[in-house]
mmCIF file of C-alpha atoms and ligand atoms in Angstrom:
data_model
loop_
_atom_site.group_PDB
_atom_site.id
_atom_site.type_symbol
_atom_site.label_atom_id
_atom_site.label_comp_id
_atom_site.label_asym_id
_atom_site.label_seq_id
_atom_site.Cartn_x
_atom_site.Cartn_y
_atom_site.Cartn_z
ATOM 1 C CA UNK L 21 -20.437 -7.033 -0.588
ATOM 2 C CA UNK L 22 -19.194 -3.990 1.326
ATOM 3 C CA UNK L 23 -15.419 -3.885 1.842
ATOM 4 C CA UNK L 24 -14.894 -3.188 5.554
ATOM 5 C CA UNK L 25 -11.411 -4.471 6.233
ATOM 6 C CA UNK L 26 -7.938 -3.454 5.166
ATOM 7 C CA UNK L 27 -4.661 -5.242 5.708
ATOM 8 C CA UNK L 28 -1.650 -3.021 6.299
ATOM 9 C CA UNK L 29 1.420 -5.192 5.749
ATOM 10 C CA UNK L 30 4.078 -3.521 7.876
ATOM 11 C CA UNK L 31 6.305 -6.541 8.390
ATOM 12 C CA UNK L 32 9.076 -5.574 5.956
ATOM 13 C CA UNK L 33 12.603 -4.799 7.129
ATOM 14 C CA UNK L 34 12.951 -1.474 5.276
ATOM 15 C CA UNK L 35 16.640 -2.111 4.574
ATOM 16 C CA UNK L 36 16.790 0.721 2.027
ATOM 17 C CA UNK L 37 16.384 3.089 4.965
ATOM 18 C CA UNK L 38 19.095 1.661 7.181
ATOM 19 C CA UNK L 39 20.218 2.819 9.668
ATOM 20 C CA UNK L 40 17.062 4.736 10.719
ATOM 21 C CA UNK L 41 14.815 1.690 10.202
ATOM 22 C CA UNK L 42 16.943 -0.337 12.623
ATOM 23 C CA UNK L 43 14.950 1.409 15.365
ATOM 24 C CA UNK L 44 12.027 3.173 13.626
ATOM 25 C CA UNK L 45 9.534 1.346 11.395
ATOM 26 C CA UNK L 46 9.633 2.544 7.778
ATOM 27 C CA UNK L 47 5.881 3.203 8.015
ATOM 28 C CA UNK L 48 6.555 5.689 10.844
ATOM 29 C CA UNK L 49 8.826 7.852 8.680
ATOM 30 C CA UNK L 50 7.188 11.236 8.357
ATOM 31 C CA UNK L 51 5.962 13.432 5.558
ATOM 32 C CA UNK L 52 6.410 16.650 7.549
ATOM 33 C CA UNK L 53 4.295 15.971 10.665
ATOM 34 C CA UNK L 54 2.442 12.772 9.844
ATOM 35 C CA UNK L 55 3.842 9.266 9.414
ATOM 36 C CA UNK L 56 3.271 7.359 6.181
ATOM 37 C CA UNK L 57 0.942 4.898 7.914
ATOM 38 C CA UNK L 58 -1.332 7.762 9.004
ATOM 39 C CA UNK L 59 -1.763 8.905 5.391
ATOM 40 C CA UNK L 60 -2.695 5.323 4.436
ATOM 41 C CA UNK L 61 -5.129 5.187 7.367
ATOM 42 C CA UNK L 62 -6.855 8.397 6.215
ATOM 43 C CA UNK L 63 -7.065 7.129 2.631
ATOM 44 C CA UNK L 64 -8.664 3.914 3.948
ATOM 45 C CA UNK L 65 -11.188 5.790 6.106
ATOM 46 C CA UNK L 66 -12.143 7.967 3.138
ATOM 47 C CA UNK L 67 -12.733 4.706 1.264
ATOM 48 C CA UNK L 68 -15.206 3.456 3.889
ATOM 49 C CA UNK L 69 -12.884 1.028 5.722
ATOM 50 C CA UNK L 70 -13.638 0.426 9.409
ATOM 51 C CA UNK L 71 -11.371 -2.445 10.447
ATOM 52 C CA UNK L 72 -7.590 -2.187 10.253
ATOM 53 C CA UNK L 73 -5.402 -5.267 10.400
ATOM 54 C CA UNK L 74 -1.726 -4.556 10.791
ATOM 55 C CA UNK L 75 0.662 -7.384 9.950
ATOM 56 C CA UNK L 76 3.535 -6.378 12.116
ATOM 57 C CA UNK L 77 6.809 -7.710 13.483
ATOM 58 C CA UNK L 78 9.485 -7.203 16.096
ATOM 59 C CA UNK L 79 10.507 -3.548 16.348
ATOM 60 C CA UNK L 80 7.225 -2.159 14.992
ATOM 61 C CA UNK L 81 5.462 -1.506 18.322
ATOM 62 C CA UNK L 82 5.539 2.255 17.823
ATOM 63 C CA UNK L 83 2.830 1.798 15.158
ATOM 64 C CA UNK L 84 0.471 0.354 17.796
ATOM 65 C CA UNK L 85 1.358 3.125 20.265
ATOM 66 C CA UNK L 86 0.789 5.738 17.586
ATOM 67 C CA UNK L 87 -2.737 4.562 16.783
ATOM 68 C CA UNK L 88 -3.583 4.333 20.507
ATOM 69 C CA UNK L 89 -2.573 7.989 20.766
ATOM 70 C CA UNK L 90 -4.382 9.393 17.735
ATOM 71 C CA UNK L 91 -7.597 7.435 18.073
ATOM 72 C CA UNK L 92 -9.163 10.136 20.252
ATOM 73 C CA UNK L 93 -9.124 12.377 17.140
ATOM 74 C CA UNK L 94 -11.491 9.909 15.469
ATOM 75 C CA UNK L 95 -14.003 9.555 18.307
ATOM 76 C CA UNK L 96 -17.485 11.066 18.339
ATOM 77 C CA UNK L 97 -18.853 13.291 21.125
ATOM 78 C CA UNK L 98 -19.671 10.213 23.225
ATOM 79 C CA UNK L 99 -16.043 9.114 23.005
ATOM 80 C CA UNK L 100 -16.856 6.204 20.686
ATOM 81 C CA UNK L 101 -15.208 5.246 17.435
ATOM 82 C CA UNK L 102 -16.370 2.934 14.682
ATOM 83 C CA UNK L 103 -12.783 1.969 13.890
ATOM 84 C CA UNK L 104 -11.290 -1.258 15.103
ATOM 85 C CA UNK L 105 -7.596 -2.202 15.129
ATOM 86 C CA UNK L 106 -6.067 -5.674 15.119
ATOM 87 C CA UNK L 107 -2.409 -6.613 15.118
ATOM 88 C CA UNK L 108 -1.026 -9.940 13.933
ATOM 89 C CA UNK L 109 2.614 -10.904 13.795
ATOM 90 C CA UNK L 110 4.607 -12.009 10.788
ATOM 91 C CA UNK L 111 7.419 -13.798 12.583
ATOM 92 C CA UNK L 112 9.746 -13.812 9.566
ATOM 93 C CA UNK L 113 9.741 -11.406 6.599
ATOM 94 C CA UNK L 114 8.814 -14.028 3.994
ATOM 95 C CA UNK L 115 7.310 -11.567 1.535
ATOM 96 C CA UNK L 116 4.168 -9.515 0.875
ATOM 97 C CA UNK L 117 2.090 -12.607 -0.004
ATOM 98 C CA UNK L 118 3.064 -14.232 3.287
ATOM 99 C CA UNK L 119 2.235 -11.031 5.196
ATOM 100 C CA UNK L 120 -1.275 -10.984 3.680
ATOM 101 C CA UNK L 121 -1.712 -14.682 4.537
ATOM 102 C CA UNK L 122 -1.003 -13.854 8.203
ATOM 103 C CA UNK L 123 -4.293 -11.872 8.245
ATOM 104 C CA UNK L 124 -6.399 -14.829 7.035
ATOM 105 C CA UNK L 125 -8.187 -15.660 10.284
ATOM 106 C CA UNK L 126 -9.156 -12.035 10.916
ATOM 107 C CA UNK L 127 -10.386 -11.402 7.387
ATOM 108 C CA UNK L 128 -12.458 -14.570 7.454
ATOM 109 C CA UNK L 129 -14.369 -15.042 4.239
ATOM 110 C CA UNK L 130 -15.051 -11.597 2.826
ATOM 111 C CA UNK L 131 -13.366 -9.443 0.179
ATOM 112 C CA UNK L 132 -10.802 -7.056 1.641
ATOM 113 C CA UNK L 133 -8.328 -4.299 0.797
ATOM 114 C CA UNK L 134 -4.535 -4.322 1.119
ATOM 115 C CA UNK L 135 -2.519 -1.096 1.317
ATOM 116 C CA UNK L 136 1.257 -0.723 1.431
ATOM 117 C CA UNK L 137 1.837 2.515 3.331
ATOM 118 C CA UNK L 138 5.191 3.122 1.662
ATOM 119 C CA UNK L 139 3.298 3.762 -1.589
ATOM 120 C CA UNK L 140 2.013 7.260 -0.854
ATOM 121 C CA UNK L 141 -0.684 8.416 -3.283
ATOM 122 C CA UNK L 142 -1.330 12.152 -3.255
ATOM 123 C CA UNK L 143 -4.825 12.992 -4.491
ATOM 124 C CA UNK L 144 -7.997 14.592 -3.196
ATOM 125 C CA UNK L 145 -9.925 11.362 -3.832
ATOM 126 C CA UNK L 146 -9.082 8.169 -1.951
ATOM 127 C CA UNK L 147 -7.393 5.736 -4.344
ATOM 128 C CA UNK L 148 -8.523 2.685 -2.363
ATOM 129 C CA UNK L 149 -12.013 4.185 -2.079
ATOM 130 C CA UNK L 150 -12.240 4.550 -5.866
ATOM 131 C CA UNK L 151 -11.096 0.943 -6.260
ATOM 132 C CA UNK L 152 -13.662 -0.294 -3.748
ATOM 133 C CA UNK L 153 -16.414 1.507 -5.700
ATOM 134 C CA UNK L 154 -15.448 -0.372 -8.865
ATOM 135 C CA UNK L 155 -14.738 -3.778 -7.274
ATOM 136 C CA UNK L 156 -17.044 -6.463 -8.685
ATOM 137 C CA UNK L 157 -15.467 -9.701 -7.488
ATOM 138 C CA UNK L 158 -12.488 -9.592 -9.837
ATOM 139 C CA UNK L 159 -9.186 -9.146 -7.974
ATOM 140 C CA UNK L 160 -8.162 -5.520 -8.444
ATOM 141 C CA UNK L 161 -4.749 -3.835 -8.273
ATOM 142 C CA UNK L 162 -3.781 -0.176 -8.663
ATOM 143 C CA UNK L 163 -1.602 0.323 -11.747
ATOM 144 C CA UNK L 164 0.494 3.067 -13.304
ATOM 145 C CA UNK L 165 2.800 3.269 -16.294
ATOM 146 C CA UNK L 166 6.499 3.302 -15.411
ATOM 147 C CA UNK L 167 9.594 3.910 -17.574
ATOM 148 C CA UNK L 168 10.440 0.657 -19.349
ATOM 149 C CA UNK L 169 13.883 0.569 -17.713
ATOM 150 C CA UNK L 170 12.178 0.301 -14.290
ATOM 151 C CA UNK L 171 9.846 -2.652 -14.964
ATOM 152 C CA UNK L 172 12.047 -5.056 -12.941
ATOM 153 C CA UNK L 173 11.072 -3.249 -9.720
ATOM 154 C CA UNK L 174 7.350 -4.069 -10.078
ATOM 155 C CA UNK L 175 4.668 -6.620 -10.833
ATOM 156 C CA UNK L 176 3.857 -6.026 -14.505
ATOM 157 C CA UNK L 177 0.546 -6.747 -16.279
ATOM 158 C CA UNK L 178 0.123 -8.464 -19.603
ATOM 159 C CA UNK L 179 -2.888 -6.568 -20.953
ATOM 160 C CA UNK L 180 -5.928 -8.351 -22.408
ATOM 161 C CA UNK L 181 -8.123 -5.289 -22.975
ATOM 162 C CA UNK L 182 -8.905 -1.866 -21.550
ATOM 163 C CA UNK L 183 -12.211 -0.260 -20.603
ATOM 164 C CA UNK L 184 -11.902 3.324 -19.310
ATOM 165 C CA UNK L 185 -9.747 3.272 -16.202
ATOM 166 C CA UNK L 186 -9.859 -0.547 -15.943
ATOM 167 C CA UNK L 187 -7.302 -2.790 -17.621
ATOM 168 C CA UNK L 188 -8.083 -6.505 -17.740
ATOM 169 C CA UNK L 189 -4.983 -8.650 -17.470
ATOM 170 C CA UNK L 190 -4.329 -11.986 -19.137
ATOM 171 C CA UNK L 191 -1.209 -12.496 -17.053
ATOM 172 C CA UNK L 192 1.034 -10.799 -14.501
ATOM 173 C CA UNK L 193 4.729 -11.206 -13.778
ATOM 174 C CA UNK L 194 6.622 -10.153 -10.633
ATOM 175 C CA UNK L 195 9.811 -8.185 -11.378
ATOM 176 C CA UNK L 196 10.293 -9.327 -15.001
ATOM 177 C CA UNK L 197 13.502 -8.530 -16.867
ATOM 178 C CA UNK L 198 13.424 -5.464 -19.131
ATOM 179 C CA UNK L 199 13.573 -7.849 -22.121
ATOM 180 C CA UNK L 200 10.711 -10.111 -21.027
ATOM 181 C CA UNK L 201 8.232 -7.517 -19.622
ATOM 182 C CA UNK L 202 4.900 -7.639 -21.493
ATOM 183 C CA UNK L 203 4.076 -3.973 -20.824
ATOM 184 C CA UNK L 204 5.146 -1.092 -18.609
ATOM 185 C CA UNK L 205 1.929 -1.132 -16.588
ATOM 186 C CA UNK L 206 3.077 -1.664 -13.005
ATOM 187 C CA UNK L 207 1.276 -2.650 -9.798
ATOM 188 C CA UNK L 208 1.550 -0.248 -6.862
ATOM 189 C CA UNK L 209 0.540 -1.053 -3.278
ATOM 190 C CA UNK L 210 -3.272 -0.947 -3.385
ATOM 191 C CA UNK L 211 -5.342 -4.120 -3.794
ATOM 192 C CA UNK L 212 -8.958 -5.248 -3.402
ATOM 193 C CA UNK L 213 -9.000 -9.019 -3.161
ATOM 194 C CA UNK L 214 -11.248 -12.027 -2.920
ATOM 195 C CA UNK L 215 -10.742 -14.079 0.264
ATOM 196 C CA UNK L 216 -10.151 -17.068 -2.057
ATOM 197 C CA UNK L 217 -6.596 -15.758 -2.306
ATOM 198 C CA UNK L 218 -5.770 -17.323 1.077
ATOM 199 C CA UNK L 219 -6.211 -20.868 -0.294
ATOM 200 C CA UNK L 220 -3.719 -20.009 -3.029
ATOM 201 C CA UNK L 221 -1.237 -18.262 -0.722
ATOM 202 C CA UNK L 222 -1.221 -21.227 1.668
ATOM 203 C CA UNK L 223 0.109 -23.503 -1.055
ATOM 204 C CA UNK L 224 2.373 -21.068 -2.889
ATOM 205 C CA UNK L 225 6.075 -21.769 -3.376
ATOM 206 C CA UNK L 226 8.510 -18.868 -2.831
ATOM 207 C CA UNK L 227 9.048 -16.820 -5.980
ATOM 208 C CA UNK L 228 11.334 -13.877 -6.833
ATOM 209 C CA UNK L 229 13.851 -13.098 -4.026
ATOM 210 C CA UNK L 230 12.805 -16.357 -2.284
ATOM 211 C CA UNK L 231 9.648 -14.607 -1.020
ATOM 212 C CA UNK L 232 5.965 -15.603 -1.121
ATOM 213 C CA UNK L 233 4.803 -13.154 -3.767
ATOM 214 C CA UNK L 234 1.269 -11.729 -3.785
ATOM 215 C CA UNK L 235 1.617 -11.281 -7.556
ATOM 216 C CA UNK L 236 2.124 -15.044 -8.013
ATOM 217 C CA UNK L 237 -1.162 -15.704 -6.189
ATOM 218 C CA UNK L 238 -2.941 -13.117 -8.389
ATOM 219 C CA UNK L 239 -1.592 -14.896 -11.484
ATOM 220 C CA UNK L 240 -2.926 -18.267 -10.330
ATOM 221 C CA UNK L 241 -6.378 -16.747 -9.757
ATOM 222 C CA UNK L 242 -6.773 -15.196 -13.232
ATOM 223 C CA UNK L 243 -8.664 -18.225 -14.670
ATOM 224 C CA UNK L 244 -11.153 -18.230 -11.773
ATOM 225 C CA UNK L 245 -11.740 -14.590 -10.685
ATOM 226 C CA UNK L 246 -9.698 -12.543 -13.188
ATOM 227 C CA UNK L 247 -7.389 -9.587 -12.565
ATOM 228 C CA UNK L 248 -8.241 -5.932 -13.168
ATOM 229 C CA UNK L 249 -5.750 -3.057 -13.083
ATOM 230 C CA UNK L 250 -7.207 0.235 -11.835
ATOM 231 C CA UNK L 251 -5.520 3.265 -13.415
ATOM 232 C CA UNK L 252 -5.679 5.625 -10.464
ATOM 233 C CA UNK L 253 -5.599 9.417 -10.475
ATOM 234 C CA UNK L 254 -3.059 11.386 -8.478
ATOM 235 C CA UNK L 255 0.675 11.178 -7.936
ATOM 236 C CA UNK L 256 2.306 8.139 -6.389
ATOM 237 C CA UNK L 257 5.529 8.425 -4.443
ATOM 238 C CA UNK L 258 7.640 5.355 -3.705
ATOM 239 C CA UNK L 259 8.363 6.201 -0.084
ATOM 240 C CA UNK L 260 10.143 2.878 0.339
ATOM 241 C CA UNK L 261 13.068 4.648 -1.350
ATOM 242 C CA UNK L 262 14.967 7.694 -0.115
ATOM 243 C CA UNK L 263 14.396 9.661 -3.323
ATOM 244 C CA UNK L 264 10.663 8.897 -3.245
ATOM 245 C CA UNK L 265 10.256 9.976 0.360
ATOM 246 C CA UNK L 266 12.173 13.183 -0.284
ATOM 247 C CA UNK L 267 10.016 13.938 -3.351
ATOM 248 C CA UNK L 268 6.852 13.339 -1.305
ATOM 249 C CA UNK L 269 8.010 15.669 1.462
ATOM 250 C CA UNK L 270 8.868 18.400 -1.044
ATOM 251 C CA UNK L 271 5.553 17.960 -2.831
ATOM 252 C CA UNK L 272 3.482 18.214 0.345
ATOM 253 C CA UNK L 273 5.552 21.164 1.572
ATOM 254 C CA UNK L 274 5.177 22.977 -1.758
ATOM 255 C CA UNK L 275 1.381 22.722 -1.398
ATOM 256 C CA UNK L 276 1.480 24.194 2.134
ATOM 257 C CA UNK L 277 1.189 27.988 2.501
ATOM 258 C CA UNK L 278 3.585 28.167 5.451
ATOM 259 C CA UNK L 279 6.187 25.801 4.035
ATOM 260 C CA UNK L 280 6.205 26.645 0.333
ATOM 261 C CA UNK L 281 8.316 29.854 0.803
ATOM 262 C CA UNK L 282 11.059 27.689 2.331
ATOM 263 C CA UNK L 283 11.091 25.458 -0.734
ATOM 264 C CA UNK L 284 11.164 28.542 -2.966
ATOM 265 C CA UNK L 285 14.034 30.084 -0.991
ATOM 266 C CA UNK L 286 16.001 26.841 -1.089
ATOM 267 C CA UNK L 287 15.433 26.540 -4.845
ATOM 268 C CA UNK L 288 16.621 30.120 -5.478
ATOM 269 C CA UNK L 289 19.650 30.040 -3.205
ATOM 270 C CA UNK L 290 20.937 26.481 -3.323
ATOM 271 C CA UNK L 291 20.131 25.178 -6.817
HETATM 272 P P1 UTP M 324 9.292 -3.956 0.333
HETATM 273 O O1 UTP M 324 9.492 -4.764 -0.891
HETATM 274 O O2 UTP M 324 9.417 -2.486 0.186
HETATM 275 O O3 UTP M 324 10.286 -4.516 1.435
HETATM 276 O O4 UTP M 324 7.864 -4.332 0.901
HETATM 277 P P2 UTP M 324 10.765 -3.867 2.783
HETATM 278 O O5 UTP M 324 11.396 -4.943 3.586
HETATM 279 O O6 UTP M 324 9.638 -3.149 3.452
HETATM 280 O O7 UTP M 324 11.858 -2.766 2.372
HETATM 281 P P3 UTP M 324 13.360 -2.887 1.807
HETATM 282 O O8 UTP M 324 13.231 -3.353 0.373
HETATM 283 O O9 UTP M 324 14.119 -3.865 2.680
HETATM 284 O O10 UTP M 324 13.897 -1.509 1.919
HETATM 285 C C1 UTP M 324 6.665 -3.847 0.310
HETATM 286 C C2 UTP M 324 5.565 -3.863 1.356
HETATM 287 O O11 UTP M 324 5.361 -5.178 1.861
HETATM 288 C C3 UTP M 324 5.552 -5.229 3.267
HETATM 289 C C4 UTP M 324 6.420 -4.018 3.594
HETATM 290 O O12 UTP M 324 6.238 -3.647 4.946
HETATM 291 C C5 UTP M 324 5.906 -3.007 2.572
HETATM 292 O O13 UTP M 324 4.680 -2.416 3.003
HETATM 293 N N1 UTP M 324 6.207 -6.519 3.598
HETATM 294 C C6 UTP M 324 7.228 -6.971 2.849
HETATM 295 C C7 UTP M 324 5.753 -7.242 4.691
HETATM 296 O O14 UTP M 324 4.823 -6.825 5.410
HETATM 297 N N2 UTP M 324 6.364 -8.422 4.973
HETATM 298 C C8 UTP M 324 7.388 -8.920 4.223
HETATM 299 O O15 UTP M 324 7.883 -10.023 4.530
HETATM 300 C C9 UTP M 324 7.837 -8.148 3.135
#
């Protein structure tokens, strides 16, 4: 079945970016001249997505205003667009799993994508588009290897077997301790999911950090639909952290003809 819908969970508080995120949504932080959510939007479009479901909250209205303003850039000559935007509220930040559950009635009963805009993936091919091409009914997550000392920041796969860029998981654990982690293959914010996940999320107890964890729902579904890790190409920046956002800005600037001399000058004179 064609994947037409993406959920953008933008209901998080973004506390690592206080104070700026007290007034500006984290997803509206810019890489030069474009907010993070716009990069995610373009990646989704390149992957064939047409319907965008934002799970939003108090203080995030600028995201809606932004898409109202840029939509004209995506219209055809007749002033029509094939893209459709929906906004649902997550009234309390109860976790990523809870945010995805908020989109249940709009997704209905079809497989769908989830993208966390603070995971910025720099590559000429759309990561979510590549995942959609390979989706076959098994829940799919984007994965990358991380330094072992960092495993407690991620959902970590326990690997059953590997086939090219696909890793089949026998288990998955959200933020395991360094001692208990079964691998250093970590989930980053791209998912293609069966709508069956809503039944699981509805009945899920809070997990790590007292939040409804998407990873816990994926674990429960392994016996029925399985779990595949997609080893994506490109560079991922954790733009939910200050260092990650800075690295992303520098990377994009270094690739830009007008901006790269500034990076070079800074490097020569300040470092
Ligand atoms: P994070 O774990 O980065 O949390 O969320 P956060 O609140 O955004 O940021 P910090 O840790 O306080 O700095 C990962 C993704 O899940 C979404 C976030 O918006 C982000 O895209 N999320 C998280 C929700 O939509 N709702 C939640 O309740 C929690």
